[in-house]
CSV table of C-alpha atoms in Angstrom, one decimal:
chain,number,residue,atom,x,y,z
A,350,ARG,CA,97.4,26.9,-61.6
A,351,THR,CA,99.7,26.3,-58.7
A,352,CYS,CA,101.0,28.7,-56.1
A,353,GLY,CA,103.6,28.8,-53.4
A,354,SER,CA,107.3,28.3,-53.3
A,355,TRP,CA,107.2,24.5,-53.5
A,356,ALA,CA,105.2,24.7,-56.7
A,357,GLN,CA,107.7,27.2,-58.2
A,358,ARG,CA,110.6,24.9,-57.5
A,359,SER,CA,109.0,21.6,-58.5
A,360,PRO,CA,108.8,20.7,-62.2
A,361,ARG,CA,106.3,18.0,-61.3
A,362,ALA,CA,103.9,20.6,-59.8
A,363,ARG,CA,104.0,22.6,-63.0
A,364,ARG,CA,102.8,19.7,-65.2
A,365,PRO,CA,99.1,19.7,-66.1
A,366,VAL,CA,96.9,17.2,-64.2
A,367,GLU,CA,95.9,14.2,-66.4
A,368,SER,CA,92.2,13.9,-66.9
A,369,PRO,CA,90.7,10.6,-65.9
A,370,GLY,CA,88.4,10.8,-69.0
A,371,GLN,CA,84.8,9.7,-68.9
A,372,ILE,CA,84.4,7.5,-65.9
A,373,THR,CA,81.1,5.7,-66.1
A,374,PRO,CA,79.7,3.4,-63.4
A,375,PRO,CA,78.6,0.2,-64.9
A,376,ARG,CA,74.9,-0.1,-65.4
A,377,ASN,CA,75.0,-3.6,-63.9
A,378,THR,CA,76.5,-2.3,-60.7
A,379,ARG,CA,74.9,-4.3,-57.9
A,380,PHE,CA,73.8,-2.2,-54.9
A,381,SER,CA,72.1,-5.0,-53.1
A,382,SER,CA,74.6,-5.0,-50.2
A,383,THR,CA,74.7,-1.2,-49.7
A,384,THR,CA,72.2,1.2,-48.1
A,385,LEU,CA,74.3,4.3,-48.5
A,386,ASN,CA,76.6,5.3,-51.3
A,387,VAL,CA,79.2,8.1,-51.1
A,388,VAL,CA,80.1,9.8,-54.3
A,389,ALA,CA,83.7,10.9,-54.1
A,390,VAL,CA,85.0,11.1,-57.7
A,391,PRO,CA,86.2,14.0,-59.9
A,392,ASN,CA,83.6,16.8,-59.9
A,393,LEU,CA,82.5,16.2,-63.5
A,394,GLN,CA,81.4,12.7,-62.6
A,395,HIS,CA,79.3,13.5,-59.5
A,396,TYR,CA,76.0,13.7,-61.4
A,397,ARG,CA,76.6,10.4,-63.3
A,398,TYR,CA,77.5,8.3,-60.2
A,399,ALA,CA,74.8,9.8,-58.0
A,400,LYS,CA,72.1,9.3,-60.7
A,401,VAL,CA,73.0,5.6,-61.0
A,402,ALA,CA,72.8,5.0,-57.3
A,403,LEU,CA,69.5,7.0,-56.9
A,404,GLU,CA,67.9,5.1,-59.8
A,405,ALA,CA,68.8,1.9,-57.9
A,406,GLY,CA,66.9,3.4,-54.9
A,407,LYS,CA,69.9,4.0,-52.6
A,408,HIS,CA,70.7,6.8,-50.3
A,409,VAL,CA,73.5,9.0,-51.6
A,410,ILE,CA,76.0,11.5,-50.2
A,411,VAL,CA,77.7,13.6,-52.9
A,412,GLU,CA,80.8,15.8,-52.4
A,413,LYS,CA,80.4,19.4,-53.4
A,414,PRO,CA,79.5,20.4,-56.0
A,415,MET,CA,76.5,18.1,-56.3
A,416,ALA,CA,76.5,18.5,-60.1
A,417,CYS,CA,77.8,20.8,-62.8
A,418,THR,CA,74.6,22.5,-63.7
A,419,ALA,CA,71.4,23.6,-62.0
A,420,ALA,CA,69.3,21.3,-64.2
A,421,GLN,CA,71.4,18.3,-63.2
A,422,THR,CA,71.1,19.3,-59.5
A,423,GLU,CA,67.3,19.6,-59.8
A,424,GLU,CA,67.2,16.2,-61.5
A,425,LEU,CA,69.1,14.5,-58.7
A,426,ALA,CA,66.9,16.2,-56.1
A,427,ALA,CA,63.8,14.9,-57.9
A,428,LEU,CA,65.2,11.4,-58.0
A,429,ALA,CA,66.1,11.5,-54.3
A,430,ARG,CA,62.5,12.5,-53.5
A,431,ARG,CA,61.1,9.4,-55.1
């Protein structure tokens, strides 16, 4: 949903946003040269990207929301504590 006068005048603003689909970080991603990873992808992908980095033993900063469910959030927190 868009609001404001620009959105009302612009046909482009009224089109639905295209979904990027399932974005999956490759399991063979090499984190050897990084200490900190920033997760700045569509909200539905936060959990997936953060989990891969945490499993690789890296520090992670995730945009809000951290995950889509409380269970995913708790899982990421547990991984971060390891």
